[in-house]
Short mmCIF file of C-alpha atoms in Angstrom, two decimals:
data_model
loop_
_atom_site.label_atom_id
_atom_site.label_comp_id
_atom_site.label_asym_id
_atom_site.label_seq_id
_atom_site.Cartn_x
_atom_site.Cartn_y
_atom_site.Cartn_z
CA GLU S 1 6.22 -6.01 36.31
CA PRO S 2 6.46 -3.34 33.62
CA GLU S 3 4.21 -0.38 34.27
CA VAL S 4 2.90 2.78 32.69
CA THR S 5 4.12 5.86 34.52
CA GLN S 6 2.20 9.13 34.61
CA THR S 7 3.24 12.57 35.82
CA PRO S 8 2.16 14.68 37.57
CA SER S 9 -0.08 12.74 39.90
CA HIS S 10 -2.05 15.90 40.63
CA GLN S 11 -2.05 19.29 38.95
CA VAL S 12 -4.05 22.35 39.87
CA THR S 13 -4.37 25.06 37.24
CA GLN S 14 -6.30 28.20 36.51
CA MET S 15 -8.96 28.21 33.81
CA GLY S 16 -7.48 29.19 30.46
CA GLN S 17 -4.01 27.87 31.22
CA GLU S 18 -2.25 25.22 29.17
CA VAL S 19 -1.60 21.86 30.77
CA ILE S 20 0.64 19.00 29.66
CA LEU S 21 0.16 15.57 31.15
CA ARG S 22 2.97 13.10 30.63
CA CYS S 23 3.05 9.37 30.27
CA VAL S 24 5.81 6.84 29.82
CA PRO S 25 4.28 3.71 28.28
CA ILE S 26 5.76 0.26 28.57
CA SER S 27 8.85 0.19 26.40
CA ASN S 28 7.85 -2.44 23.83
CA HIS S 29 4.27 -1.26 23.49
CA LEU S 30 3.16 0.29 20.22
CA TYR S 31 -0.34 1.64 20.84
CA PHE S 32 -1.07 4.41 23.28
CA TYR S 33 -4.27 5.80 24.70
CA TRP S 34 -5.67 8.55 26.85
CA TYR S 35 -8.85 8.10 28.85
CA ARG S 36 -10.45 10.44 31.35
CA GLN S 37 -12.75 10.01 34.30
CA ILE S 38 -14.73 12.96 35.58
CA LEU S 39 -15.46 12.53 39.27
CA GLY S 40 -18.37 10.16 39.76
CA GLN S 41 -18.67 9.34 36.08
CA LYS S 42 -17.48 6.59 33.80
CA VAL S 43 -14.05 6.26 32.29
CA GLU S 44 -14.22 7.74 28.78
CA PHE S 45 -12.01 7.16 25.78
CA LEU S 46 -10.26 10.25 24.45
CA VAL S 47 -7.72 9.22 21.84
CA SER S 48 -5.56 6.40 20.56
CA PHE S 49 -2.15 6.84 18.96
CA TYR S 50 -0.06 4.56 16.79
CA ASN S 51 2.95 5.06 14.58
CA ASN S 52 3.19 8.73 15.54
CA GLU S 53 -0.31 9.63 14.58
CA ILE S 54 -3.80 9.62 16.00
CA SER S 55 -5.62 6.46 15.00
CA GLU S 56 -8.95 7.26 16.63
CA LYS S 57 -10.43 10.01 18.74
CA SER S 58 -13.71 10.61 20.52
CA GLU S 59 -16.03 13.60 20.36
CA ILE S 60 -14.49 14.81 23.61
CA PHE S 61 -11.10 15.19 21.95
CA ASP S 62 -11.69 18.57 20.31
CA ASP S 63 -9.23 21.17 19.07
CA GLN S 64 -8.25 22.06 22.63
CA PHE S 65 -6.57 18.67 22.98
CA SER S 66 -3.46 17.36 21.31
CA VAL S 67 -1.14 14.40 21.78
CA GLU S 68 2.38 13.71 20.74
CA ARG S 69 5.31 11.42 21.36
CA PRO S 70 8.15 13.90 21.16
CA ASP S 71 11.11 11.73 22.07
CA GLY S 72 10.12 8.11 21.52
CA SER S 73 9.43 7.46 25.17
CA ASN S 74 7.08 10.12 26.55
CA PHE S 75 3.49 10.28 25.35
CA THR S 76 1.89 13.61 26.21
CA LEU S 77 -1.60 15.02 26.35
CA LYS S 78 -1.85 18.79 26.02
CA ILE S 79 -4.88 20.85 26.84
CA ARG S 80 -4.39 24.29 25.32
CA SER S 81 -6.84 26.40 27.28
CA THR S 82 -8.32 24.53 30.20
CA LYS S 83 -11.97 24.81 31.16
CA LEU S 84 -13.61 23.98 34.45
CA GLU S 85 -15.14 20.89 32.90
CA ASP S 86 -11.70 19.53 32.06
CA SER S 87 -11.25 18.71 35.74
CA ALA S 88 -10.91 14.94 35.79
CA MET S 89 -8.57 12.02 36.28
CA TYR S 90 -6.67 11.35 33.08
CA PHE S 91 -5.40 7.83 32.46
CA CYS S 92 -2.74 6.84 30.00
CA ALA S 93 -2.69 3.27 28.71
CA SER S 94 -0.61 1.24 26.32
CA ILE S 95 -0.83 -2.06 24.54
CA GLN S 96 1.81 -4.10 22.79
CA TRP S 97 -0.13 -4.82 19.61
CA ALA S 98 -3.67 -4.19 18.44
CA GLY S 99 -4.91 -7.74 18.87
CA ALA S 100 -3.52 -8.13 22.35
CA ASN S 101 -6.63 -6.32 23.65
CA VAL S 102 -5.44 -5.88 27.23
CA LEU S 103 -4.56 -2.32 28.07
CA THR S 104 -2.08 -1.53 30.81
CA PHE S 105 -3.14 1.62 32.58
CA GLY S 106 -1.13 4.15 34.50
CA ALA S 107 -2.15 5.40 37.94
CA GLY S 108 -3.64 8.55 36.48
CA SER S 109 -3.10 12.29 36.66
CA ARG S 110 -5.70 14.26 38.52
CA LEU S 111 -6.32 17.67 36.94
CA THR S 112 -8.16 20.32 38.88
CA VAL S 113 -9.14 23.48 37.01
CA LEU S 114 -10.08 26.46 39.15
CA ALA K 1 -22.49 0.72 19.03
CA GLN K 2 -21.23 -0.76 22.25
CA SER K 3 -22.35 0.20 25.72
CA VAL K 4 -22.03 -1.11 29.26
CA THR K 5 -24.44 -0.83 32.16
CA GLN K 6 -23.37 -1.58 35.70
CA LEU K 7 -26.27 -1.95 38.09
CA GLY K 8 -25.58 -0.36 41.45
CA SER K 9 -23.02 2.38 41.89
CA HIS K 10 -22.29 1.12 45.40
CA VAL K 11 -22.43 -2.42 46.79
CA SER K 12 -21.73 -3.26 50.42
CA VAL K 13 -21.11 -6.79 51.68
CA SER K 14 -19.85 -8.34 54.89
CA GLU K 15 -16.48 -10.01 55.03
CA GLY K 16 -16.90 -13.63 53.96
CA ALA K 17 -20.11 -12.97 52.04
CA LEU K 18 -20.68 -13.51 48.34
CA VAL K 19 -19.73 -10.65 46.05
CA LEU K 20 -21.90 -10.10 42.97
CA LEU K 21 -21.30 -7.10 40.74
CA ARG K 22 -23.61 -6.85 37.76
CA CYS K 23 -22.68 -5.88 34.22
CA ASN K 24 -24.83 -5.88 31.11
CA TYR K 25 -23.56 -4.91 27.71
CA SER K 26 -24.80 -4.18 24.25
CA SER K 27 -22.72 -4.88 21.21
CA SER K 28 -23.44 -5.22 17.52
CA VAL K 29 -20.57 -7.67 17.11
CA PRO K 30 -19.23 -10.45 19.34
CA PRO K 31 -17.78 -8.56 22.27
CA TYR K 32 -14.63 -8.87 24.26
CA LEU K 33 -15.47 -8.19 27.91
CA PHE K 34 -13.30 -7.09 30.78
CA TRP K 35 -13.42 -6.32 34.46
CA TYR K 36 -10.97 -3.81 35.84
CA VAL K 37 -10.39 -2.89 39.48
CA GLN K 38 -9.24 0.47 40.78
CA TYR K 39 -7.84 0.67 44.28
CA PRO K 40 -7.62 4.12 45.89
CA ASN K 41 -5.00 6.34 44.24
CA GLN K 42 -4.02 3.61 41.79
CA GLY K 43 -4.61 2.91 38.13
CA LEU K 44 -6.95 0.45 36.52
CA GLN K 45 -5.83 -3.14 36.96
CA LEU K 46 -7.19 -5.98 34.83
CA LEU K 47 -9.09 -8.56 36.89
CA LEU K 48 -10.17 -10.84 34.08
CA LYS K 49 -11.28 -10.91 30.48
CA TYR K 50 -13.47 -12.87 28.12
CA THR K 51 -12.50 -13.04 24.48
CA THR K 52 -13.51 -16.42 23.04
CA GLY K 53 -13.87 -19.96 24.29
CA ALA K 54 -14.92 -20.88 27.81
CA THR K 55 -17.65 -18.60 29.05
CA LEU K 56 -16.63 -18.87 32.70
CA VAL K 57 -13.40 -16.99 33.18
CA LYS K 58 -11.30 -16.85 36.30
CA GLY K 59 -9.27 -13.85 37.28
CA ILE K 60 -6.96 -12.70 40.00
CA ASN K 61 -7.81 -12.57 43.70
CA GLY K 62 -10.46 -15.30 43.44
CA PHE K 63 -12.82 -13.38 41.15
CA GLU K 64 -14.62 -14.95 38.23
CA ALA K 65 -17.18 -13.89 35.67
CA GLU K 66 -19.49 -15.69 33.31
CA PHE K 67 -20.32 -14.51 29.83
CA LYS K 68 -23.99 -15.16 29.12
CA LYS K 69 -24.81 -14.21 25.57
CA SER K 70 -28.54 -14.81 25.95
CA GLU K 71 -28.66 -12.37 28.86
CA THR K 72 -25.99 -10.02 27.46
CA SER K 73 -24.40 -10.17 30.88
CA PHE K 74 -20.92 -10.53 32.34
CA HIS K 75 -21.44 -10.46 36.10
CA LEU K 76 -18.46 -10.57 38.44
CA THR K 77 -18.52 -12.85 41.46
CA LYS K 78 -16.35 -13.92 44.35
CA PRO K 79 -17.54 -16.55 46.85
CA SER K 80 -16.09 -14.89 49.93
CA ALA K 81 -15.31 -11.20 50.25
CA HIS K 82 -12.13 -10.02 51.89
CA MET K 83 -11.47 -6.59 53.33
CA SER K 84 -8.80 -6.05 50.68
CA ASP K 85 -11.45 -6.35 47.94
CA ALA K 86 -12.79 -2.90 48.78
CA ALA K 87 -12.27 -0.93 45.57
CA GLU K 88 -14.08 0.34 42.51
CA TYR K 89 -14.83 -2.18 39.79
CA PHE K 90 -15.34 -1.34 36.14
CA CYS K 91 -16.85 -3.51 33.46
CA ALA K 92 -15.73 -2.76 29.91
CA VAL K 93 -16.45 -3.95 26.39
CA THR K 94 -14.63 -3.72 23.13
CA PRO K 95 -15.91 -4.83 19.73
CA GLY K 96 -13.88 -7.90 18.97
CA SER K 97 -10.11 -7.93 19.07
CA GLN K 98 -9.69 -4.30 18.22
CA GLY K 99 -11.36 -1.11 19.13
CA ASN K 100 -11.35 1.00 22.18
CA LEU K 101 -12.65 0.06 25.58
CA ILE K 102 -16.09 1.31 26.52
CA PHE K 103 -16.44 1.41 30.29
CA GLY K 104 -19.37 1.22 32.61
CA LYS K 105 -19.82 3.81 35.34
CA GLY K 106 -18.21 1.58 37.92
CA THR K 107 -19.39 -0.05 41.12
CA LYS K 108 -17.78 0.80 44.42
CA LEU K 109 -17.48 -2.26 46.63
CA SER K 110 -17.36 -1.81 50.39
CA VAL K 111 -16.56 -4.74 52.69
CA LYS K 112 -17.72 -4.58 56.30
CA PRO K 113 -15.91 -6.48 59.04
#
């Protein structure tokens, strides 16, 4: 069963530091997503990415966040200067084509900002 | 705009008892509806989905859900709970075939022996 792989599984960082979360989507998938889940809250959409550009982003996805697919396999989420409120579980997801409507999620990366 | 409300952040049932997890949605267009399950330290796994057609959909592990447009509901049920069903369950909606998933807050299911 193909799966979405995320690294690291857990990262602890100091406030103000840059963090990069990595994801390897399923190889024949074309659309990529980041979601986050603050402890005890709902899973929230951050950004979607297709054809090497952002296709949609939420209000949460401000200038501190960026995404890229640097090498055709990894899909990364960068937080430039982390804040305490960025502490959350970050999920990567991918989908083969837009109408397929079933996202495959990774296991998540837990980010703790101190 | 789409939204999802899951009633009850925590549901506890005895092994063998009926599982009922409630989900209500709002959507300005015909929705696609999903239930995802999250086991401890794992990602979100699709349980079942409703897109079009039959309103009663069956998923993995004996779960099913019924889309009721008149009640704007998509409740998840399983006739007999098993210890391995203990997990967090998320209802989600997307507007039609495209668009991004909007999740509910999740319901944590505990199963007592």
